[in-house]
mmCIF file of C-alpha atoms in Angstrom:
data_model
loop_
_atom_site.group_PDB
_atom_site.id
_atom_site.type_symbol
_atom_site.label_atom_id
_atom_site.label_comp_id
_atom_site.label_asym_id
_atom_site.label_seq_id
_atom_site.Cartn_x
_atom_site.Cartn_y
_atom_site.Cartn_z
ATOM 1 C CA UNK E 13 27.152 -73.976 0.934
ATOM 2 C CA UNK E 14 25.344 -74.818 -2.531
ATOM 3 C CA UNK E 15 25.911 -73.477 -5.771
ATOM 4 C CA UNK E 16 22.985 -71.969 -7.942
ATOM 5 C CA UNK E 17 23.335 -71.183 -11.172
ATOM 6 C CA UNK E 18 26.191 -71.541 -13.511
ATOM 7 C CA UNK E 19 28.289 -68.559 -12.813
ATOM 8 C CA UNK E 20 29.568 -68.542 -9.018
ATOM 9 C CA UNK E 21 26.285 -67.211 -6.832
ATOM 10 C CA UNK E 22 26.657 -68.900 -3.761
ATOM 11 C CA UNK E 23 23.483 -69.529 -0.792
ATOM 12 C CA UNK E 24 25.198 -69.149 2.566
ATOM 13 C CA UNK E 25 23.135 -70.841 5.618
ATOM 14 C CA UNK E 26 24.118 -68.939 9.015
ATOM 15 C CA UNK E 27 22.479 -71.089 11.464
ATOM 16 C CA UNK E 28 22.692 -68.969 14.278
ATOM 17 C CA UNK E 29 20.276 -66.490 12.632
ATOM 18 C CA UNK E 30 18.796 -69.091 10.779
ATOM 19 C CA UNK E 31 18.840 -66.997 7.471
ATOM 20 C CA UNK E 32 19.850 -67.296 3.734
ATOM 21 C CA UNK E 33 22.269 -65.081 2.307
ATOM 22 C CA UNK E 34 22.732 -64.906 -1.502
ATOM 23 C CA UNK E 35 26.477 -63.439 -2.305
ATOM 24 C CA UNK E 36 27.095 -62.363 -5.782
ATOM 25 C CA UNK E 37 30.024 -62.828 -7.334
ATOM 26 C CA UNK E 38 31.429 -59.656 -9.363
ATOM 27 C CA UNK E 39 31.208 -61.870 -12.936
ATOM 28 C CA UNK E 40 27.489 -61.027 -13.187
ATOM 29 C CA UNK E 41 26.924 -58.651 -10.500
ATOM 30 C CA UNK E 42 25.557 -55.327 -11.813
ATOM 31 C CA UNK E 43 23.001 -57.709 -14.381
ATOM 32 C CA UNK E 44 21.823 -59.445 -10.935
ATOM 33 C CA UNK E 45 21.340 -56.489 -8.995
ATOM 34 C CA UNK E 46 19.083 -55.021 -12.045
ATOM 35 C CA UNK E 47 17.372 -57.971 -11.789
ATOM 36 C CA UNK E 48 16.698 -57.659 -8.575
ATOM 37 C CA UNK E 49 15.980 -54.005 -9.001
ATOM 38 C CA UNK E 50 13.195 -54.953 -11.335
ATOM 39 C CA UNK E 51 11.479 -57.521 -8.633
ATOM 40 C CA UNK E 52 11.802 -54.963 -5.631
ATOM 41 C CA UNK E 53 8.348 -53.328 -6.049
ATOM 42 C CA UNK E 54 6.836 -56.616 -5.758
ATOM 43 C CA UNK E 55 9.173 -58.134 -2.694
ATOM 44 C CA UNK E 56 8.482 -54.829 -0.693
ATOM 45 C CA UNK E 57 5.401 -52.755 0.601
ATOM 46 C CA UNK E 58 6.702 -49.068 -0.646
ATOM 47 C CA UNK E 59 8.379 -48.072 -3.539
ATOM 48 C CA UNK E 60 12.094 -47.179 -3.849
ATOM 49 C CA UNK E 61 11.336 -43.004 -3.447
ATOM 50 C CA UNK E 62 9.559 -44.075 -0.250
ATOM 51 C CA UNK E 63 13.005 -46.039 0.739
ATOM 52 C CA UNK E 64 15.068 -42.628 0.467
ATOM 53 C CA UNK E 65 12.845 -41.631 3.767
ATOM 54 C CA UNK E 66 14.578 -43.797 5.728
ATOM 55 C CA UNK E 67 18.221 -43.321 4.437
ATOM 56 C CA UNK E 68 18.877 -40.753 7.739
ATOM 57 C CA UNK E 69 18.030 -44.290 9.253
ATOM 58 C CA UNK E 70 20.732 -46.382 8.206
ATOM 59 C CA UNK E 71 23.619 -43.339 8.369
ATOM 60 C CA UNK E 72 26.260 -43.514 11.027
ATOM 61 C CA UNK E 73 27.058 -39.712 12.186
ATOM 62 C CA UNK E 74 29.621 -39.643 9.587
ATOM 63 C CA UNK E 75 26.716 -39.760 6.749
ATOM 64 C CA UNK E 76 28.410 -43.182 5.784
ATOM 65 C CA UNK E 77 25.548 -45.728 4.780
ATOM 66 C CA UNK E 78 25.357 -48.921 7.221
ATOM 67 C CA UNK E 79 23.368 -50.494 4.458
ATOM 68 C CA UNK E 80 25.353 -51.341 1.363
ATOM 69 C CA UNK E 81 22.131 -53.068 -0.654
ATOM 70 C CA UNK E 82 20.493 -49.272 0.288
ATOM 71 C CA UNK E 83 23.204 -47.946 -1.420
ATOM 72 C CA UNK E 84 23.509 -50.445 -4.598
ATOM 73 C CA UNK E 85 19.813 -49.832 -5.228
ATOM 74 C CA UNK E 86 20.205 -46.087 -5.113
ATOM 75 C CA UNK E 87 23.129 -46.050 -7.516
ATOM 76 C CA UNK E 88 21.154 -48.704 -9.458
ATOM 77 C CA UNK E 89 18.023 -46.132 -9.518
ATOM 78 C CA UNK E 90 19.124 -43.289 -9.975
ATOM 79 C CA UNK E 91 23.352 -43.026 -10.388
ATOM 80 C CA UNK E 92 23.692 -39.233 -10.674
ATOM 81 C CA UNK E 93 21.701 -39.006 -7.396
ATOM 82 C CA UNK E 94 23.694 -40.873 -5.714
ATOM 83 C CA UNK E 95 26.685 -39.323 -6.749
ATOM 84 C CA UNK E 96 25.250 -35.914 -6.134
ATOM 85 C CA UNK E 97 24.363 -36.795 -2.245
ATOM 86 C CA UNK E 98 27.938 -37.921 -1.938
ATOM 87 C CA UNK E 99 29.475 -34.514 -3.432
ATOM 88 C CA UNK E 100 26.569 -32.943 -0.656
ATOM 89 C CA UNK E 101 27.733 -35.476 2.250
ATOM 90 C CA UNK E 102 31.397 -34.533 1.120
ATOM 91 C CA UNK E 103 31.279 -30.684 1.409
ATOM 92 C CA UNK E 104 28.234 -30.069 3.778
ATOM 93 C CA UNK E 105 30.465 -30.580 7.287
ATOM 94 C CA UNK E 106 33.009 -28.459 8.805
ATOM 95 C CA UNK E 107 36.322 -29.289 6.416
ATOM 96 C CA UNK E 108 36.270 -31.217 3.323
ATOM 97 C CA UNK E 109 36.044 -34.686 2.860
ATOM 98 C CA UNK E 110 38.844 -34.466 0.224
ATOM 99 C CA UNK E 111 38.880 -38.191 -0.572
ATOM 100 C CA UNK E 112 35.092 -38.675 -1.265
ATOM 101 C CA UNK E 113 34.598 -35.441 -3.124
ATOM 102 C CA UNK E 114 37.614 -36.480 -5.580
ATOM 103 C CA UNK E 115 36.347 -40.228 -5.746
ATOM 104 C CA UNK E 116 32.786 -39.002 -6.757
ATOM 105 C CA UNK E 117 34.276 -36.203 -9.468
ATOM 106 C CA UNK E 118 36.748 -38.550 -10.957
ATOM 107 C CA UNK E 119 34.689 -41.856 -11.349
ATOM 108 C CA UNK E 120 31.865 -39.651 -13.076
ATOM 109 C CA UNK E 121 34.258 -37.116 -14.543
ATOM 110 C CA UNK E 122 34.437 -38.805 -18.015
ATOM 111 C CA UNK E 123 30.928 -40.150 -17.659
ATOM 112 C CA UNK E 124 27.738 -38.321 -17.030
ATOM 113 C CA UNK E 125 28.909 -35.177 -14.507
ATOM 114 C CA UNK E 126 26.696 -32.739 -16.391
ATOM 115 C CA UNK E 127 23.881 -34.843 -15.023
ATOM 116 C CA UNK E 128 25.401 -35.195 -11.527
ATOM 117 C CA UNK E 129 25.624 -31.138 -11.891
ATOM 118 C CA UNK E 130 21.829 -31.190 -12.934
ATOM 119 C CA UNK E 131 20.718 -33.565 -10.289
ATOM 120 C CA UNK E 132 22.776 -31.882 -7.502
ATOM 121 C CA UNK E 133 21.244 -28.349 -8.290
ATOM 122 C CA UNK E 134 17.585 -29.733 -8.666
ATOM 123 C CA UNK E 135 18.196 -31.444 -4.814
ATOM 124 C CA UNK E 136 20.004 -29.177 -3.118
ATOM 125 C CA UNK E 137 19.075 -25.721 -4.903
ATOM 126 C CA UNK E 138 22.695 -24.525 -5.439
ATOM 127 C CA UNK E 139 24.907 -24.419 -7.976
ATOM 128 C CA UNK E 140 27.468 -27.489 -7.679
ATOM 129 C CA UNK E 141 30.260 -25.737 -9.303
ATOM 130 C CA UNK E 142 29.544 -23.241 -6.538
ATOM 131 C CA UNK E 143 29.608 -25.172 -3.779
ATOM 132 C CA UNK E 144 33.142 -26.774 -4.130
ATOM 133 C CA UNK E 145 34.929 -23.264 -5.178
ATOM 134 C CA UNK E 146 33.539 -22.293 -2.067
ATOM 135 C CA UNK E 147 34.733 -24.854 -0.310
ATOM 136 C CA UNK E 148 38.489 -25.429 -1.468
ATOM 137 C CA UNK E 149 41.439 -23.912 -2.405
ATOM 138 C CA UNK E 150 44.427 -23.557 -4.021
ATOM 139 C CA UNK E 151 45.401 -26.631 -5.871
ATOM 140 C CA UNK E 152 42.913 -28.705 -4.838
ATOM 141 C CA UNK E 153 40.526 -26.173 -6.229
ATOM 142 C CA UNK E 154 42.514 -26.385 -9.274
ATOM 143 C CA UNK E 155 42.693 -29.548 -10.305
ATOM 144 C CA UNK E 156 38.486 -29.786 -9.415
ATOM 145 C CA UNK E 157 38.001 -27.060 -11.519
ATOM 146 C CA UNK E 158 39.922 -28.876 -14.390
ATOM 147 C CA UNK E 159 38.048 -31.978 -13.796
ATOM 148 C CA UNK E 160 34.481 -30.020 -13.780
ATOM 149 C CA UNK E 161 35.270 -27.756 -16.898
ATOM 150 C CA UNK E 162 34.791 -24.575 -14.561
ATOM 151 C CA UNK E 163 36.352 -21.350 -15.313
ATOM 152 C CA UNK E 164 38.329 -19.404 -12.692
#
């Protein structure tokens, strides 16, 4: 292991697979990954839109991502997308993910939901608000609706 830079980024050398590994500690994380963001069109041979294609790829059945750089650039590119594709991934099975679907709504409740609501609705072509009344009940339904600002 070597040290580059000044604030804790690490190279890690696995000789087996004879590859590099850069791990990023969380003091300058998010700046790093924008960084990075910025270089990606010139490190790759399609743009980020063309990565979203092959998302379906790198899902286990459960829609969980087996690529956690896929999913730091999507939140990176576009936040309220992402957040809106978990809301989808949350609702769109038989039963309710109940943990995911309160984890997106409560981390973006404060923040920018309006937008997730826009984004959702321009990807999916239904009404977000919609979607989880439909979907839940009684106190759970509740306490959404409270978080969301949606009237009974």
């Amino acid at each position: 292991m070597r040290k580059i830079g000044k604030r804790g980024r690490k190279t890690v050398e696995d000789r087996s697979l004879k590859s590099t590994y850069l791990l990023l500690l969380p003091t300058d994380i998010l700046e790093q990954w924008r960084s990075g963001h910025r270089q990606y069109p010139r490190c790759r041979p399609f743009p980020v839109d063309d990565c979203r294609k092959l998302e379906k790829a790198f899902k286990d059945p459960h829609g969980i991502w087996l690529d956690p750089t896929g999913v730091i650039i999507a939140c990176l590119d576009s936040p309220e997308r992402h957040f809106a594709e978990v809301v989808r991934s949350s609702i769109v099975r038989l039963g309710t993910n109940e943990d995911m679907l309160t984890r997106a709504i409560v981390t973006r409740a404060e923040i920018d939901i309006i937008k997730v609501k826009n984004v959702y609705f321009s990807i999916y072509k239904n009404n977000m608000d919609y979607t989880f009344m439909r979907d839940t009940s009684g106190d759970y339904r509740r306490f959404l609706s409270t978080l969301l600002g949606v009237k009974n």
